[in-house]
């Protein structure tokens, strides 16, 4: 194990912790921006440090294709290659093969896919995924799992869960750098609580440095989503980090944190920025909209980021989707927003005012009190009273 | 008409910068043999005076194409504080009224200590379209299509943007037009100059546009007329539009010899180092940096030595991929595993932080960071080139400097030719 996880504060299931990784001491809950090909699109590593990014994610599949894990290894690992001094996480590569490639076929040996280079069939085994990630050298590496869409039901979900459990042993056996890199196992099992339970138990038995909740954010309904998260976080060990994969909407992060999750990743903040959308406490602001053309306010008047301190919505409006600078400035703002959200979650838990923070967050996002039902349900399980921000019942209940 | 918060923005701007927001001072401080000169340009809102010959950084909508404003301070100061912008970039998307409400360019771009020079043509996405230009206004190909700009419309944009200095509207024509069309372009440019001056807002240094195509007499006629007007400086247009490099010195000298020495001269359309040297030799003070944009998009990085321009060992591997002794093409596979910075000892952000191998990878996978890093390095390097030019002039060494630079390039071309024929 190459990490230390110390819980610094709690509110019911929610926790604020210090996660010490080989390259950085992180404060959780935390959001990890996605730097697919060894760069967060449009931002320099200095800017990422300035914004407060603690750990960023690299995609094994993309990096293995270009520039190749051998080259990254030869040049001293991904940290050195992209000059990022803080922490890194790489995924297993399995998800990209299934999501990006039509002809991916999963067998007991591994994931067979068509090479995007020459079209020949190629095989990614658990051993190979770990070997590639060992060469890339991230602080956290992910086990190869058998991913199925959450919208799929039936025996395929069960098969995938058991296969994920069989593959974790092959991953552990193949892992050559356990003193420098932390292998996280991934809980699968679709939306079936029985399968999820078997998977969690199986993984916990392996005493891994950390655990991820996988197979979510694939179009399942929100009620199923938070119930799976709640079930897994309740069953996972208290002294290990818990990572909900592919989660990136601010609301989802707040809910999952209340349920006891610690880490998140998503392309959403940077991708939506490139399409001209800014994240704000009220939700989103579409800078492409005509109404922005003569709006002389900053994107978010309360935001302290470089973009909001200097630029009007009107100016950003004339850049977005036309000029590279539009993507750069909005990505900067959106990641700043995500980092601020992470810091606020951490500090409000430490300062024992987490429920107040959650209520303020919900009030800004749902000023009319129309907090979605699934959020109310999840918060009840999390033991957080949000009645003050839910309009119809706000005062009549007590 | 402006609403309450907007007025407060305007007030704070005035408090911050005083009333002489657009005052400009210029003085020539050193001459080399011939016409090359070093000057000092002081713009009211720039804390430090800038030396000329200087490079104006090309922008898209007021910001460098890829360098975000928080990265700008990593470039040499005050050298990097002159930005060139085209008002035509804002034809779509944001109205002059809104720009005016925000408080002008400096306020809108959050760059209070920078000088903005407004010129309609940017040589990248806004180009003069002389066939559609008529007596009413100048036609340009712009990102929002072909647009006819009348002097009154242009002046509306200038009044709302409040640039530190601006060039009057010109009818620029390529070198191959008929004598009649060329003469018409001079007549129109002079008429528009007077219209622009009449309509000009208080403040903002006016640079009178000089055209005349590839005809020395027309160039002289235009320069003579403009020299007689009440302007703070001169903007020389109509270059980089099909004239040969050989006919340029005569045209440039004809103009420079007529213009009063005590006012700055800006030029458009001289890109390459050799072309810049040609301009400097004729006594031009301000240049644009479209060269950097083109290099950056092509994956090129400038590498020529700055301290002393010297001859170099010829590496035949480099010529195959478009590299020469002044620049390298980072797309080339030879940089795949090259862990050196673009230029050893270069103290730009890119060279201090990243390797050739990393930039090669970013180019391969079409990541925007490649352009960001290349624009930073190339801008830094070209600003260094201008510093070397100024040093050479101050040391009365400019002609030798220029000759050495050109000779080493020529030598390289000869070597390439030898390699190719062998």
XYZ file of C-alpha atoms in Angstrom, chain A residues 158-316:
159
model
C -24.066 -11.260 -12.745
C -21.442 -12.644 -15.110
C -19.700 -9.278 -15.235
C -19.665 -8.961 -11.444
C -18.154 -12.418 -10.892
C -15.656 -11.846 -13.677
C -14.622 -8.561 -12.075
C -13.956 -10.498 -8.870
C -11.910 -13.138 -10.706
C -9.963 -10.457 -12.559
C -9.066 -8.560 -9.386
C -6.855 -11.469 -8.307
C -5.111 -11.466 -11.664
C -4.624 -7.680 -11.304
C -3.199 -8.037 -7.790
C -0.853 -10.774 -8.956
C 0.312 -8.712 -11.926
C 0.888 -5.504 -9.930
C 4.656 -4.957 -9.804
C 4.863 -1.634 -7.927
C 2.576 -1.902 -4.872
C 4.990 0.231 -2.828
C 4.638 3.172 -5.250
C 1.215 2.693 -6.792
C -2.158 1.950 -5.202
C -4.386 -0.578 -6.903
C -8.094 0.190 -6.429
C -10.734 -2.496 -6.952
C -14.030 -1.630 -8.623
C -17.403 -2.683 -7.262
C -19.697 -3.888 -10.052
C -23.102 -5.554 -9.951
C -25.360 -3.189 -11.840
C -28.391 -1.974 -9.942
C -28.884 -5.281 -8.128
C -28.243 -4.904 -4.377
C -27.502 -8.623 -3.969
C -24.844 -8.587 -6.670
C -23.354 -5.331 -5.374
C -23.166 -6.868 -1.932
C -21.334 -9.975 -3.142
C -18.906 -7.787 -5.069
C -18.176 -5.435 -2.159
C -17.512 -8.356 0.196
C -15.284 -10.060 -2.331
C -13.220 -6.923 -2.876
C -12.995 -6.003 0.809
C -11.549 -9.473 1.478
C -8.650 -8.555 -0.808
C -7.677 -5.646 1.496
C -7.023 -3.185 -1.294
C -5.715 0.390 -0.672
C -8.967 1.860 -1.969
C -12.245 1.023 -3.650
C -14.229 2.432 -6.524
C -17.928 2.176 -7.217
C -18.163 1.459 -10.924
C -20.817 0.956 -13.522
C -22.771 4.101 -12.639
C -23.353 7.338 -14.553
C -24.457 5.279 -17.526
C -27.972 6.588 -17.887
C -29.590 4.853 -14.888
C -32.309 6.718 -13.021
C -31.155 8.873 -10.152
C -32.945 6.882 -7.481
C -31.132 3.701 -8.478
C -27.892 5.656 -8.681
C -27.852 7.031 -5.165
C -29.115 3.766 -3.659
C -26.179 1.857 -5.156
C -23.777 4.514 -3.854
C -25.386 4.435 -0.399
C -25.260 0.657 -0.270
C -21.620 0.462 -1.321
C -20.334 3.265 0.896
C -22.077 1.615 3.866
C -20.378 -1.691 3.182
C -16.898 -0.472 2.259
C -14.259 -0.172 4.994
C -14.264 3.124 6.836
C -10.506 3.577 6.687
C -10.133 3.374 2.900
C -10.917 5.963 0.208
C -14.091 5.464 -1.840
C -14.188 6.645 -5.417
C -17.416 7.002 -7.419
C -16.362 6.678 -11.052
C -17.656 8.994 -13.758
C -19.552 11.298 -11.409
C -19.151 14.973 -12.083
C -22.378 16.930 -11.752
C -21.974 19.201 -8.726
C -25.307 18.009 -7.287
C -24.297 14.346 -7.583
C -20.996 15.085 -5.860
C -22.727 16.777 -2.933
C -25.169 13.863 -2.572
C -22.476 11.171 -2.855
C -20.290 13.009 -0.326
C -23.192 13.124 2.104
C -23.435 9.358 1.620
C -19.760 8.879 2.475
C -17.936 8.898 -0.873
C -14.574 10.667 -1.218
C -13.436 10.882 -4.841
C -14.990 11.701 -8.191
C -13.961 12.128 -11.810
C -15.745 13.328 -14.898
C -15.094 15.025 -18.241
C -18.240 17.084 -17.715
C -16.768 20.388 -16.392
C -14.193 20.672 -19.168
C -16.315 19.199 -21.955
C -19.301 21.404 -21.197
C -16.917 24.382 -21.110
C -15.868 23.658 -24.673
C -19.528 23.728 -25.660
C -19.945 27.133 -24.024
C -21.536 26.235 -20.685
C -20.336 27.591 -17.339
C -20.960 25.998 -13.948
C -22.496 28.413 -11.447
C -24.117 27.976 -8.017
C -27.533 28.323 -9.669
C -26.774 25.454 -12.041
C -25.411 26.213 -15.484
C -25.036 29.344 -17.570
C -25.123 28.947 -21.351
C -22.764 31.581 -22.633
C -23.804 30.972 -26.231
C -27.262 32.315 -25.484
C -28.091 35.621 -27.195
C -29.019 37.226 -23.873
C -25.331 37.022 -22.868
C -24.280 39.335 -25.709
C -24.941 42.484 -23.686
C -24.648 41.105 -20.146
C -21.823 43.012 -18.480
C -21.781 40.897 -15.291
C -19.117 38.267 -14.622
C -20.083 34.607 -15.170
C -20.565 34.243 -11.406
C -20.331 37.493 -9.424
C -19.408 35.518 -6.292
C -16.598 33.573 -7.986
C -13.012 34.604 -7.253
C -11.407 32.935 -10.280
C -9.209 34.738 -12.794
C -11.978 34.634 -15.405
C -14.741 36.014 -13.198
C -12.452 38.722 -11.814
C -11.649 39.969 -15.322
C -14.314 39.112 -17.867
C -17.926 39.864 -18.595
C -20.462 37.364 -19.871
C -20.698 39.514 -23.003
C -17.008 39.066 -23.815
C -17.026 35.319 -23.105
